[in-house]
mmCIF file with all atom_site columns, C-alpha atoms in Angstrom:
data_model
loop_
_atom_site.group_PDB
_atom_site.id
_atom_site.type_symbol
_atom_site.label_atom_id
_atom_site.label_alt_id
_atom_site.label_comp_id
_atom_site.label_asym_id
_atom_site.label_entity_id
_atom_site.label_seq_id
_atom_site.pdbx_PDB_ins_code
_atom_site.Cartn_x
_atom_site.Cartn_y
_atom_site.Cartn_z
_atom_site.occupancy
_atom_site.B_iso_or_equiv
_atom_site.pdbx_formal_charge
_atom_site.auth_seq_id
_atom_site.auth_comp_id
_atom_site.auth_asym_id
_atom_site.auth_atom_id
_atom_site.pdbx_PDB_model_num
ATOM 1   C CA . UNK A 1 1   ? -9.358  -16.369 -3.558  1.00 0.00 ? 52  UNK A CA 1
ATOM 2   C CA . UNK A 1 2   ? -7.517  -19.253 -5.434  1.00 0.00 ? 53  UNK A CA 1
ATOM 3   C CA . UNK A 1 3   ? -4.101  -20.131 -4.254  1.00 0.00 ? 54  UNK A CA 1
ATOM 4   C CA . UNK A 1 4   ? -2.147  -22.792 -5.756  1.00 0.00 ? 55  UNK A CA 1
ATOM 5   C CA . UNK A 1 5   ? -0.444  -24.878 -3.274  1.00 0.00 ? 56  UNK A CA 1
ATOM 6   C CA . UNK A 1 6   ? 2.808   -23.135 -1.914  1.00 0.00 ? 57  UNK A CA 1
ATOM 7   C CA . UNK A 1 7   ? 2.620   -20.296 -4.244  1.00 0.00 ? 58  UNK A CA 1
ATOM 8   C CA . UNK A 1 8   ? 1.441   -17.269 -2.463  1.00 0.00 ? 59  UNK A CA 1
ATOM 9   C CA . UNK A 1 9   ? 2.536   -14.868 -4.816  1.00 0.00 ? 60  UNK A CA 1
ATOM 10  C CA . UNK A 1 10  ? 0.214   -16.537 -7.840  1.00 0.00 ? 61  UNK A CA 1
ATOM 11  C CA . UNK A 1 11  ? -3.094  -15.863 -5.413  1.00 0.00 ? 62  UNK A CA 1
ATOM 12  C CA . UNK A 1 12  ? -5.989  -14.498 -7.614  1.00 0.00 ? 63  UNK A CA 1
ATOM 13  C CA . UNK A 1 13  ? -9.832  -13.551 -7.393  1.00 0.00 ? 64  UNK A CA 1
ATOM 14  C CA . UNK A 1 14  ? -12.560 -15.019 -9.161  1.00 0.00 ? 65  UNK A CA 1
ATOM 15  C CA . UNK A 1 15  ? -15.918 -12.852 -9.450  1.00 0.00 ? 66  UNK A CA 1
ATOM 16  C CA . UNK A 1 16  ? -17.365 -16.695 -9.944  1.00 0.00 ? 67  UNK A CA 1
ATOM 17  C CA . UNK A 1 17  ? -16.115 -17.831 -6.315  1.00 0.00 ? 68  UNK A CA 1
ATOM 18  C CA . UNK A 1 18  ? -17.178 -18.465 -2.903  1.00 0.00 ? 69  UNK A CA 1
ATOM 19  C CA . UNK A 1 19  ? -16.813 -15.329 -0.712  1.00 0.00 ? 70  UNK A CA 1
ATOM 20  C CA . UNK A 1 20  ? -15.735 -15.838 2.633   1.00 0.00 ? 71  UNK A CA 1
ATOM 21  C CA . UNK A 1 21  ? -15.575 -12.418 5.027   1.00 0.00 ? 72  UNK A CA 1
ATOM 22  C CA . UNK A 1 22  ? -12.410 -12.572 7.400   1.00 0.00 ? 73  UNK A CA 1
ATOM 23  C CA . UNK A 1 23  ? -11.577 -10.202 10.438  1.00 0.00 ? 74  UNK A CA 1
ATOM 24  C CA . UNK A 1 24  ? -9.180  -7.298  9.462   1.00 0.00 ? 75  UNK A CA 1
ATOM 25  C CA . UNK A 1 25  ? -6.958  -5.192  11.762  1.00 0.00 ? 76  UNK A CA 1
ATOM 26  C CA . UNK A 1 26  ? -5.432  -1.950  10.368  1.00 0.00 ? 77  UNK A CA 1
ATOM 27  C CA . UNK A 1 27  ? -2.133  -1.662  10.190  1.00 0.00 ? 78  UNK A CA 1
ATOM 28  C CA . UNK A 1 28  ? -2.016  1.191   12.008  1.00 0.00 ? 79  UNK A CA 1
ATOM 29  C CA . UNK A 1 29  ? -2.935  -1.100  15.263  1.00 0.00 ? 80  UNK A CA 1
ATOM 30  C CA . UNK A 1 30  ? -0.078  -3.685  13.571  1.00 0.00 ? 81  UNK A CA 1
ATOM 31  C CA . UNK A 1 31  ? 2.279   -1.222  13.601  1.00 0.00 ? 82  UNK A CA 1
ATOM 32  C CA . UNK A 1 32  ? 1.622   1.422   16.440  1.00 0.00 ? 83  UNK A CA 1
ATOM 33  C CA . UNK A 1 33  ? 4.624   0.224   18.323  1.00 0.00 ? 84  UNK A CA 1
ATOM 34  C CA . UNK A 1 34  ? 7.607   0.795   15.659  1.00 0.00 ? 85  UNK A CA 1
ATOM 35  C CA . UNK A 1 35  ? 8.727   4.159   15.989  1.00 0.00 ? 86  UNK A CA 1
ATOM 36  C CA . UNK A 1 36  ? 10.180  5.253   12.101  1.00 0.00 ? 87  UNK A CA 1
ATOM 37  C CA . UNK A 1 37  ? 9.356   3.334   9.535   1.00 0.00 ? 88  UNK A CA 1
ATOM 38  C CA . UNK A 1 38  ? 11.943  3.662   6.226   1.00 0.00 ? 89  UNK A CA 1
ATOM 39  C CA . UNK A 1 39  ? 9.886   1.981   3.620   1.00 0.00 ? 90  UNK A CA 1
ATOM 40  C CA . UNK A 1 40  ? 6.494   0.252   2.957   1.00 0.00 ? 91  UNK A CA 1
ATOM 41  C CA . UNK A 1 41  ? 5.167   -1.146  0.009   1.00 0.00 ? 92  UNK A CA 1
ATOM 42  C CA . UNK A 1 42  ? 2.047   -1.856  -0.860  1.00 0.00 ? 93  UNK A CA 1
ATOM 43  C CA . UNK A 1 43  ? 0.867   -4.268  -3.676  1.00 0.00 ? 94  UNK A CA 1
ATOM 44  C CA . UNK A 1 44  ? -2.944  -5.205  -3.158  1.00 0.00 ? 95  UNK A CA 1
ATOM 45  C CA . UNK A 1 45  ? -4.414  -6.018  -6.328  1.00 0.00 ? 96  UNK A CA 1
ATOM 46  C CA . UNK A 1 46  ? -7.140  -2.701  -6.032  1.00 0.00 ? 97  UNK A CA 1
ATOM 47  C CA . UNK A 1 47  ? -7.921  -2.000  -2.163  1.00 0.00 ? 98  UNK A CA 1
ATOM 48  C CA . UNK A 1 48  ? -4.752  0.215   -1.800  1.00 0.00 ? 99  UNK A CA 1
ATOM 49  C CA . UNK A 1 49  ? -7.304  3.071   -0.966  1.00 0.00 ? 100 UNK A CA 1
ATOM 50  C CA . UNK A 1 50  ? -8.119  0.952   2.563   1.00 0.00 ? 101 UNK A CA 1
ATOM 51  C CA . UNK A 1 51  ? -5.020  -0.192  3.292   1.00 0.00 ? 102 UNK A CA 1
ATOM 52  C CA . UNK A 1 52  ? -3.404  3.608   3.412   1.00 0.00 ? 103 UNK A CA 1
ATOM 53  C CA . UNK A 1 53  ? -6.746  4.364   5.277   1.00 0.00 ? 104 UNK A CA 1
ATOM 54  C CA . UNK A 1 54  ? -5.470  1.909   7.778   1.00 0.00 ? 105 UNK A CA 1
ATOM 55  C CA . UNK A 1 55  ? -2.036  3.381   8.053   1.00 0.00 ? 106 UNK A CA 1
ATOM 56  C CA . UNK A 1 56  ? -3.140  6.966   8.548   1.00 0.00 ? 107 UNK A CA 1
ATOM 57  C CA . UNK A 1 57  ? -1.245  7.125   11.764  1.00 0.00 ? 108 UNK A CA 1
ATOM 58  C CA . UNK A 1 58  ? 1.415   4.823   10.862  1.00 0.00 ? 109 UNK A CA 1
ATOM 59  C CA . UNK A 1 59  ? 2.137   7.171   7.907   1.00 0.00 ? 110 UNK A CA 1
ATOM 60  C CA . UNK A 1 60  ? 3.212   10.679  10.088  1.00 0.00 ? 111 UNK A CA 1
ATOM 61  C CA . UNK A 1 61  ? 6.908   8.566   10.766  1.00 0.00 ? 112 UNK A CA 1
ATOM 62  C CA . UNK A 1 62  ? 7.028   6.825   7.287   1.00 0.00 ? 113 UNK A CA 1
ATOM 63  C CA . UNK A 1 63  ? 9.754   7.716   5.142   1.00 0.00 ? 114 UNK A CA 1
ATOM 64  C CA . UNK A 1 64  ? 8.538   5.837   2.042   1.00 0.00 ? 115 UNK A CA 1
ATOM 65  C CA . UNK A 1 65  ? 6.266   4.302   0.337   1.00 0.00 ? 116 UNK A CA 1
ATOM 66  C CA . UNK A 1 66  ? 5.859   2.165   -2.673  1.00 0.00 ? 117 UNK A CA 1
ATOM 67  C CA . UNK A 1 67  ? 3.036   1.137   -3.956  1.00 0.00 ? 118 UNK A CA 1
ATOM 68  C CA . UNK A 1 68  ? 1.073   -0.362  -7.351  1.00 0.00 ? 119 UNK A CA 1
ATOM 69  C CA . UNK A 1 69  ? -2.045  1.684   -7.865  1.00 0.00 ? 120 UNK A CA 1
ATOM 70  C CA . UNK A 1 70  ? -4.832  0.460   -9.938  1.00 0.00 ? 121 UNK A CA 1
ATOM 71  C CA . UNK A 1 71  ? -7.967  1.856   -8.853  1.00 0.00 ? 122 UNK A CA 1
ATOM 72  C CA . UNK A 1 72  ? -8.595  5.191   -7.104  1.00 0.00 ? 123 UNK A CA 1
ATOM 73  C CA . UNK A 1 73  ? -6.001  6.196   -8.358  1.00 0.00 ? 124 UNK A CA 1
ATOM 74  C CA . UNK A 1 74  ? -6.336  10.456  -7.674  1.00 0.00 ? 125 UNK A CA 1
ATOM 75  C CA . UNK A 1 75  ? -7.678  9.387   -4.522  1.00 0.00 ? 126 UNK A CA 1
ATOM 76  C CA . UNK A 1 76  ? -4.783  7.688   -3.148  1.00 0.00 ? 127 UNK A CA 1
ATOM 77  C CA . UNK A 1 77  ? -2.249  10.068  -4.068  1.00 0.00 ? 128 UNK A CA 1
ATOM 78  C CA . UNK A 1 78  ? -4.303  12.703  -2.550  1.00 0.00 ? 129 UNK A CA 1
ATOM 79  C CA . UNK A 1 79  ? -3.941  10.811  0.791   1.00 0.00 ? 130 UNK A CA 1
ATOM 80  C CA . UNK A 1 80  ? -0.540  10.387  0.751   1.00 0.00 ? 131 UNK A CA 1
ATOM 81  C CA . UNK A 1 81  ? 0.511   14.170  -0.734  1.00 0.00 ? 132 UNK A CA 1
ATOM 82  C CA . UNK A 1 82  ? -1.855  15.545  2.490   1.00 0.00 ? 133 UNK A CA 1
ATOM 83  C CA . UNK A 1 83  ? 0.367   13.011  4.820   1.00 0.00 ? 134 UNK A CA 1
ATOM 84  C CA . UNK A 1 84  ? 3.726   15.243  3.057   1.00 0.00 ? 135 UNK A CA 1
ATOM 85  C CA . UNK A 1 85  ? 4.759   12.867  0.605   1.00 0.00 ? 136 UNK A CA 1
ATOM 86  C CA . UNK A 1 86  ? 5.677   13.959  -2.708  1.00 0.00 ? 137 UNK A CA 1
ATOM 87  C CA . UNK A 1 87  ? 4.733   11.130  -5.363  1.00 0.00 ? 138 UNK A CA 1
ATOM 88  C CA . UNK A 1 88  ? 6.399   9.954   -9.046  1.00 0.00 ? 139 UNK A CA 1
ATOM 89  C CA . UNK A 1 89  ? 5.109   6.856   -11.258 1.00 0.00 ? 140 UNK A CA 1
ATOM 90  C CA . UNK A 1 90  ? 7.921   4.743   -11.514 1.00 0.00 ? 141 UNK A CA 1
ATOM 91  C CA . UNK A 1 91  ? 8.660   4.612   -15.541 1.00 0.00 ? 142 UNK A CA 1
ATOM 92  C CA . UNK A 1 92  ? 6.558   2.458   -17.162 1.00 0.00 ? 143 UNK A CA 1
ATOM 93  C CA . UNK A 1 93  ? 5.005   0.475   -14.711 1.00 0.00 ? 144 UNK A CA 1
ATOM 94  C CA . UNK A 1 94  ? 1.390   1.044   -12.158 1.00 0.00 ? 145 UNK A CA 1
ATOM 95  C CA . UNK A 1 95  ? 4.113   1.815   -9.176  1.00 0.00 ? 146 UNK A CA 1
ATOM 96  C CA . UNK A 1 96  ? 4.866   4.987   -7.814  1.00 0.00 ? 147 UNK A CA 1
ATOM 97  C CA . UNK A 1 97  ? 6.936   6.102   -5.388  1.00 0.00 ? 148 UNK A CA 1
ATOM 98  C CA . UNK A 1 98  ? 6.044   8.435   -2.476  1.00 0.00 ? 149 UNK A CA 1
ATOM 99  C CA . UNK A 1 99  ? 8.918   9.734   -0.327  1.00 0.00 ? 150 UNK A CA 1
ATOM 100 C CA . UNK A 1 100 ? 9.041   12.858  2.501   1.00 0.00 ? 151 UNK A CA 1
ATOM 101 C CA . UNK A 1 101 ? 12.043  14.052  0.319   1.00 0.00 ? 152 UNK A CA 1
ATOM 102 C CA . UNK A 1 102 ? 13.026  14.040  -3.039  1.00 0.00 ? 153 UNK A CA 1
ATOM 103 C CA . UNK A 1 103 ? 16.300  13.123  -2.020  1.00 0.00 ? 154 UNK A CA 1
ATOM 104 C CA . UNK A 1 104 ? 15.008  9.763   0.389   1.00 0.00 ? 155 UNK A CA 1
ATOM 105 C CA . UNK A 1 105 ? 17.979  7.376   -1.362  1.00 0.00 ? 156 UNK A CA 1
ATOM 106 C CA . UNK A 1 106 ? 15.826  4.354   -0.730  1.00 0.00 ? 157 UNK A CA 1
ATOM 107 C CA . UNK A 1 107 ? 15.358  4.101   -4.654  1.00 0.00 ? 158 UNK A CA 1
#
């Protein structure tokens, strides 16, 4: 991963880079002691599928989510529907938004 000093948010991947493996911990672990959760959003650049994997728990007292989905695409929403959330793509954009109710008021 290339980052350009100070600017986190311009982070990319080259398939022509140095891998390096780092130690993970799902966010379920992160997260196990907040009790309700209003709103997370999720913006990985393709390994959305294993992050919701790692919120599985963390999910059952999530109100929201938001998240850009650009691979496994079926799969994810699949997830999150079977954890009640009912799913939209935001107008044109790769975002959707996945709320318990129609009617969250979050967006």
């Amino acid at each position: 991963m290339k980052i350009p000093s100070g600017e986190f948010g311009c982070a990319s991947f080259f398939r022509n880079g140095d891998e390096v493996k780092v130690d993970a911990i799902p966010l379920d672990d992160v997260l196990a002691h907040v009790p309700k959760i209003k709103l997370i959003k999720v913006d990985v650049e393709g390994a959305e599928y294993e992050v919701l994997q790692g919120l599985n728990q963390t999910l059952t007292r999530t109100e929201c989510v938001v998240l850009e989905l650009s691979r496994r695409v079926n799969e994810c929403l699949e997830l999150l529907m079977k954890s009640g959330f009912i799913c939209e793509k935001m107008k044109f954009t790769s975002y959707y938004k996945c709320c318990k109710t129609r009617n969250s008021g979050l967006m």
